[in-house]
Each structure stands twice: as C-alpha cells, then as structure tokens.
PDB file of C-alpha atoms in Angstrom:
ATOM      1  CA  MET Z   1       0.000   0.000   0.000  1.00 54.00           C
ATOM      2  CA  LEU Z   2       1.353   3.444  -0.920  1.00 56.00           C
ATOM      3  CA  LEU Z   3       1.786   6.106   1.766  1.00 58.00           C
ATOM      4  CA  TYR Z   4      -0.881   8.387   0.328  1.00 59.00           C
ATOM      5  CA  GLU Z   5      -3.351   5.489   0.423  1.00 62.00           C
ATOM      6  CA  LYS Z   6      -2.961   5.000   4.164  1.00 61.00           C
ATOM      7  CA  LEU Z   7      -2.059   8.446   5.509  1.00 70.00           C
ATOM      8  CA  PRO Z   8      -3.829  11.821   5.409  1.00 72.00           C
ATOM      9  CA  LEU Z   9      -1.422  13.457   2.950  1.00 75.00           C
ATOM     10  CA  PHE Z  10      -2.389  16.279   0.644  1.00 76.00           C
ATOM     11  CA  VAL Z  11      -1.888  15.507  -3.043  1.00 78.00           C
ATOM     12  CA  PHE Z  12       0.444  18.498  -3.438  1.00 82.00           C
ATOM     13  CA  GLU Z  13       2.820  17.074  -0.799  1.00 84.00           C
ATOM     14  CA  ILE Z  14       2.951  13.410  -1.873  1.00 76.00           C
ATOM     15  CA  GLU Z  15       6.208  13.735  -3.806  1.00 74.00           C
ATOM     16  CA  ALA Z  16       7.917  15.813  -1.099  1.00 71.00           C
ATOM     17  CA  CYS Z  17       6.775  13.418   1.624  1.00 70.00           C
ATOM     18  CA  GLU Z  18       7.803  10.222  -0.144  1.00 74.00           C
ATOM     19  CA  ASN Z  19       9.125   7.896   2.567  1.00 81.00           C
ATOM     20  CA  LEU Z  20       8.137  10.665   4.996  1.00 86.00           C
ATOM     21  CA  LYS Z  21      11.543  12.330   4.649  1.00 88.00           C
ATOM     22  CA  TYR Z  22       9.820  15.659   5.288  1.00 90.00           C
ATOM     23  CA  VAL Z  23       7.201  16.435   7.910  1.00 92.00           C
ATOM     24  CA  PRO Z  24       3.717  16.252   6.340  1.00 92.00           C
ATOM     25  CA  MET Z  25       1.308  19.129   6.863  1.00 91.00           C
ATOM     26  CA  CYS Z  26      -0.988  17.038   9.068  1.00 90.00           C
ATOM     27  CA  VAL Z  27       1.894  16.440  11.503  1.00 93.00           C
ATOM     28  CA  ARG Z  28       3.045  20.064  11.354  1.00 93.00           C
ATOM     29  CA  PHE Z  29      -0.508  21.158  12.094  1.00 92.00           C
ATOM     30  CA  ASN Z  30      -0.809  18.862  15.107  1.00 93.00           C
ATOM     31  CA  LEU Z  31       2.588  19.962  16.434  1.00 95.00           C
ATOM     32  CA  ASP Z  32       1.580  23.626  16.215  1.00 94.00           C
ATOM     33  CA  PHE Z  33      -1.960  22.991  17.451  1.00 92.00           C
ATOM     34  CA  TYR Z  34      -0.788  21.150  20.569  1.00 93.00           C
ATOM     35  CA  GLY Z  35       2.307  23.318  21.040  1.00 94.00           C
ATOM     36  CA  TYR Z  36       5.290  21.097  20.288  1.00 96.00           C
ATOM     37  CA  THR Z  37       8.523  22.011  18.546  1.00 94.00           C
ATOM     38  CA  PHE Z  38      10.027  19.237  16.462  1.00 91.00           C
ATOM     39  CA  SER Z  39      12.931  19.770  14.062  1.00 95.00           C
ATOM     40  CA  LEU Z  40      13.349  18.139  10.682  1.00 94.00           C
ATOM     41  CA  ALA Z  41      16.474  16.388  12.015  1.00 96.00           C
ATOM     42  CA  GLU Z  42      14.460  14.943  14.905  1.00 96.00           C
ATOM     43  CA  TRP Z  43      11.706  13.856  12.510  1.00 95.00           C
ATOM     44  CA  GLN Z  44      14.226  12.127  10.251  1.00 95.00           C
ATOM     45  CA  ALA Z  45      15.857  10.424  13.259  1.00 97.00           C
ATOM     46  CA  LEU Z  46      12.613   8.552  13.940  1.00 97.00           C
ATOM     47  CA  PRO Z  47      12.213   5.210  12.160  1.00 96.00           C
ATOM     48  CA  LEU Z  48       9.754   5.161   9.266  1.00 93.00           C
ATOM     49  CA  ASP Z  49       7.088   3.245  11.184  1.00 93.00           C
ATOM     50  CA  ALA Z  50       7.137   5.873  13.966  1.00 96.00           C
ATOM     51  CA  ARG Z  51       6.814   8.677  11.389  1.00 94.00           C
ATOM     52  CA  GLU Z  52       3.921   6.806   9.751  1.00 90.00           C
ATOM     53  CA  MET Z  53       2.210   6.456  13.118  1.00 92.00           C
ATOM     54  CA  LEU Z  54       2.430  10.204  13.816  1.00 94.00           C
ATOM     55  CA  ALA Z  55       1.357  11.064  10.268  1.00 90.00           C
ATOM     56  CA  GLY Z  56      -1.691   8.829  10.651  1.00 88.00           C
ATOM     57  CA  PHE Z  57      -3.346  10.997  13.289  1.00 88.00           C
ATOM     58  CA  PRO Z  58      -6.129  13.278  12.040  1.00 83.00           C
ATOM     59  CA  ALA Z  59      -5.804  17.038  12.307  1.00 82.00           C
ATOM     60  CA  ALA Z  60      -6.939  18.109  15.754  1.00 77.00           C
ATOM     61  CA  ALA Z  61      -9.131  20.982  14.605  1.00 66.00           C
ATOM     62  CA  ASP Z  62     -11.969  20.255  16.991  1.00 62.00           C
ATOM     63  CA  GLY Z  63      -9.757  20.685  20.059  1.00 62.00           C
ATOM     64  CA  LYS Z  64     -10.152  17.097  21.208  1.00 69.00           C
ATOM     65  CA  GLU Z  65      -6.940  15.231  21.944  1.00 72.00           C
ATOM     66  CA  THR Z  66      -6.642  12.425  19.408  1.00 76.00           C
ATOM     67  CA  GLY Z  67      -3.799  10.524  21.058  1.00 89.00           C
ATOM     68  CA  PHE Z  68      -1.218  12.417  19.014  1.00 93.00           C
ATOM     69  CA  VAL Z  69       0.434  14.044  22.043  1.00 94.00           C
ATOM     70  CA  SER Z  70       0.870  10.854  24.052  1.00 94.00           C
ATOM     71  CA  GLU Z  71       2.185   9.011  20.993  1.00 96.00           C
ATOM     72  CA  LEU Z  72       4.573  11.867  20.157  1.00 96.00           C
ATOM     73  CA  GLN Z  73       5.898  11.857  23.720  1.00 96.00           C
ATOM     74  CA  ARG Z  74       6.291   8.075  23.732  1.00 97.00           C
ATOM     75  CA  LEU Z  75       8.069   7.896  20.365  1.00 97.00           C
ATOM     76  CA  VAL Z  76      10.397  10.820  21.058  1.00 97.00           C
ATOM     77  CA  GLN Z  77      11.344   9.310  24.416  1.00 97.00           C
ATOM     78  CA  GLN Z  78      11.802   5.843  22.929  1.00 97.00           C
ATOM     79  CA  TYR Z  79      13.836   6.795  19.860  1.00 97.00           C
ATOM     80  CA  LEU Z  80      15.435  10.139  20.729  1.00 97.00           C
ATOM     81  CA  ASN Z  81      15.749   9.629  24.494  1.00 97.00           C
ATOM     82  CA  LYS Z  82      14.280  13.011  25.310  1.00 96.00           C
ATOM     83  CA  THR Z  83      11.019  14.807  25.944  1.00 95.00           C
ATOM     84  CA  PRO Z  84       9.557  16.837  23.069  1.00 95.00           C
ATOM     85  CA  GLU Z  85       9.916  20.586  23.537  1.00 95.00           C
ATOM     86  CA  LYS Z  86       6.629  22.284  24.448  1.00 96.00           C
ATOM     87  CA  PHE Z  87       5.462  25.842  23.763  1.00 96.00           C
ATOM     88  CA  THR Z  88       2.205  27.686  24.339  1.00 95.00           C
ATOM     89  CA  PRO Z  89       0.198  27.765  21.091  1.00 92.00           C
ATOM     90  CA  ASP Z  90      -0.878  31.225  19.958  1.00 91.00           C
ATOM     91  CA  PRO Z  91      -4.679  31.326  19.615  1.00 88.00           C
ATOM     92  CA  ALA Z  92      -4.252  34.487  17.509  1.00 90.00           C
ATOM     93  CA  SER Z  93      -2.110  32.775  14.856  1.00 92.00           C
ATOM     94  CA  PRO Z  94      -3.025  33.914  11.327  1.00 93.00           C
ATOM     95  CA  TRP Z  95      -4.763  30.627  10.504  1.00 92.00           C
ATOM     96  CA  HIS Z  96      -7.045  31.051  13.526  1.00 91.00           C
ATOM     97  CA  ARG Z  97      -8.264  34.460  12.367  1.00 91.00           C
ATOM     98  CA  VAL Z  98     -11.186  34.127   9.988  1.00 92.00           C
ATOM     99  CA  SER Z  99     -11.878  37.859   9.699  1.00 92.00           C
ATOM    100  CA  ALA Z 100      -8.896  38.763   7.495  1.00 92.00           C
ATOM    101  CA  ILE Z 101      -6.698  37.012   4.954  1.00 96.00           C
ATOM    102  CA  PRO Z 102      -3.059  37.167   6.130  1.00 96.00           C
ATOM    103  CA  ASP Z 103      -0.827  39.533   4.160  1.00 95.00           C
ATOM    104  CA  SER Z 104       1.568  36.669   3.406  1.00 96.00           C
ATOM    105  CA  ILE Z 105      -1.201  34.829   1.551  1.00 96.00           C
ATOM    106  CA  LEU Z 106      -2.197  37.939  -0.388  1.00 96.00           C
ATOM    107  CA  THR Z 107       1.486  38.335  -1.328  1.00 96.00           C
ATOM    108  CA  GLN Z 108       1.616  34.717  -2.480  1.00 95.00           C
ATOM    109  CA  PHE Z 109      -1.427  35.257  -4.722  1.00 94.00           C
ATOM    110  CA  SER Z 110       0.380  38.222  -6.247  1.00 94.00           C
ATOM    111  CA  LEU Z 111       3.597  36.229  -6.730  1.00 94.00           C
ATOM    112  CA  VAL Z 112       1.724  33.508  -8.629  1.00 93.00           C
ATOM    113  CA  GLU Z 113      -0.262  36.126 -10.566  1.00 91.00           C
ATOM    114  CA  LEU Z 114      -3.701  35.076  -9.365  1.00 92.00           C
ATOM    115  CA  ALA Z 115      -6.531  37.189  -8.032  1.00 91.00           C
ATOM    116  CA  PRO Z 116      -6.756  36.690  -4.266  1.00 92.00           C
ATOM    117  CA  MET Z 117      -9.590  34.810  -2.645  1.00 93.00           C
ATOM    118  CA  THR Z 118     -12.286  36.846  -0.973  1.00 94.00           C
ATOM    119  CA  PRO Z 119     -12.560  37.173   2.817  1.00 94.00           C
ATOM    120  CA  ASP Z 120     -15.750  35.076   2.635  1.00 95.00           C
ATOM    121  CA  VAL Z 121     -13.862  32.241   0.956  1.00 95.00           C
ATOM    122  CA  TRP Z 122     -11.057  32.510   3.556  1.00 97.00           C
ATOM    123  CA  SER Z 123     -13.488  32.389   6.461  1.00 95.00           C
ATOM    124  CA  GLY Z 124     -15.200  29.345   4.942  1.00 95.00           C
ATOM    125  CA  LEU Z 125     -12.015  27.278   4.821  1.00 95.00           C
ATOM    126  CA  SER Z 126     -11.323  24.691   7.502  1.00 92.00           C
ATOM    127  CA  LEU Z 127      -8.720  25.521  10.133  1.00 92.00           C
ATOM    128  CA  LEU Z 128      -6.377  22.963   8.548  1.00 91.00           C
ATOM    129  CA  LYS Z 129      -6.661  24.515   5.076  1.00 94.00           C
ATOM    130  CA  ARG Z 130      -6.067  28.008   6.479  1.00 95.00           C
ATOM    131  CA  TYR Z 131      -3.034  26.615   8.316  1.00 94.00           C
ATOM    132  CA  VAL Z 132      -1.638  25.011   5.153  1.00 94.00           C
ATOM    133  CA  LEU Z 133      -2.022  28.156   3.039  1.00 96.00           C
ATOM    134  CA  THR Z 134      -0.466  30.256   5.804  1.00 96.00           C
ATOM    135  CA  LYS Z 135       2.523  27.907   6.098  1.00 95.00           C
ATOM    136  CA  LEU Z 136       2.999  27.717   2.328  1.00 94.00           C
ATOM    137  CA  SER Z 137       3.080  31.508   2.086  1.00 94.00           C
ATOM    138  CA  ALA Z 138       5.137  32.258   5.207  1.00 90.00           C
ATOM    139  CA  ARG Z 139       8.482  33.032   3.562  1.00 90.00           C
ATOM    140  CA  GLY Z 140       7.318  35.752   1.213  1.00 83.00           C
ATOM    141  CA  VAL Z 141       8.796  34.047  -1.848  1.00 88.00           C
ATOM    142  CA  LYS Z 142       6.932  32.083  -4.501  1.00 90.00           C
ATOM    143  CA  ASN Z 143       6.132  28.624  -3.128  1.00 90.00           C
ATOM    144  CA  HIS Z 144       5.866  25.862  -5.728  1.00 89.00           C
ATOM    145  CA  CYS Z 145       3.170  24.085  -3.669  1.00 90.00           C
ATOM    146  CA  PHE Z 146       0.879  27.111  -3.281  1.00 93.00           C
ATOM    147  CA  VAL Z 147      -0.993  26.795  -6.600  1.00 93.00           C
ATOM    148  CA  PRO Z 148      -1.292  22.987  -6.325  1.00 91.00           C
ATOM    149  CA  ALA Z 149      -2.781  23.493  -2.841  1.00 92.00           C
ATOM    150  CA  LEU Z 150      -5.241  26.057  -4.233  1.00 94.00           C
ATOM    151  CA  LEU Z 151      -6.235  23.565  -6.939  1.00 92.00           C
ATOM    152  CA  GLU Z 152      -6.622  20.754  -4.400  1.00 90.00           C
ATOM    153  CA  PHE Z 153      -8.748  22.946  -2.126  1.00 93.00           C
ATOM    154  CA  GLY Z 154     -10.960  23.943  -5.077  1.00 92.00           C
ATOM    155  CA  LEU Z 155      -9.979  27.612  -4.814  1.00 92.00           C
ATOM    156  CA  VAL Z 156      -8.797  27.904  -8.425  1.00 85.00           C
ATOM    157  CA  ARG Z 157      -9.555  25.899 -11.527  1.00 76.00           C
ATOM    158  CA  SER Z 158      -7.187  24.442 -14.053  1.00 68.00           C
ATOM    159  CA  LYS Z 159      -7.344  25.796 -17.601  1.00 62.00           C
ATOM    160  CA  ILE Z 160      -7.619  22.230 -18.883  1.00 62.00           C
ATOM    161  CA  PRO Z 161     -11.102  21.764 -20.354  1.00 58.00           C
ATOM    162  CA  ASP Z 162     -13.402  19.239 -18.696  1.00 57.00           C
TER     163      ASP Z 162
END
C-alpha cells in the first residue's frame, strides 16, 4: 500500500513526503496545534514506522486530543531519548483568524499572478486549510506548492477543459 493510500497526505505534498523524509502538513498542524517544537532532524531520526504512526493521526481541529500528544511523547522518548519541547500555542495565529486574509497569503497570490480569494472564501475554509495556506506563504517568496494546494482545495480551476 502506498503512503498516500494510508495516511492523510495532501496531493500536493505526496512527492515531497515520499518515505516521509519531510514532515507532512498534518503532523506540522498537530505539532503547532498542541504546542510542540520538532525539528526536521528529529523527525528524520525517527524510524519510518514511527513517522507513519504520527502522520496517521487526524488534524486536531476540533480541540479534542486524538492521542497524538501521548504518541509523540512516547516515540520521542523511545527513539530520541528526550522529551519533546513544548510551547504555548498562539490562539491568535493567522490561521485562527477568519476575519482577514493574512498579508503573506495575499502576497503569495500576487507572486503567482492570481486574483486573491475573498474574505468570505477565507473564512469558509477549515482551520487545517487556512493553516496550510499560511505555512505555504510564510516566507514571502513564490512557493511551488501554493498553486497545487489552491487547486486541491478547489480555490482555483485548471485551464484544462473538462
């Protein structure tokens, strides 16, 4: 079974997350949501089955603990012999605010030469989708995954005829 068939990966990240070398968005979301810092080096130090286990947890958008935190703590202790670093999540993070599209996302629309989404569209997106678009636009440079994410989320249409 292929990774994307058993894990909640976005289509735009399948190639980048092959063999889970990079941290998938669902894991990044859960880390930020629950307030844990986890470096790429730490992620890559975990065996593949441990990375698959963490990537298999659903996004915790409803605020209910899904078991992700206890599993993260167990795996980090078991394989890295340490406790994962905790921080206090910011409830005012850009992806939490539904009233205004973050400037970084508006900049990304400009960089890819697309008209920006409307505030109504932004506010109608799930917390996870707002998180993903915010993360993809955070650096202020054109992100090659931004347009594929927009396509996947149904926010733009391909020019290929139906």
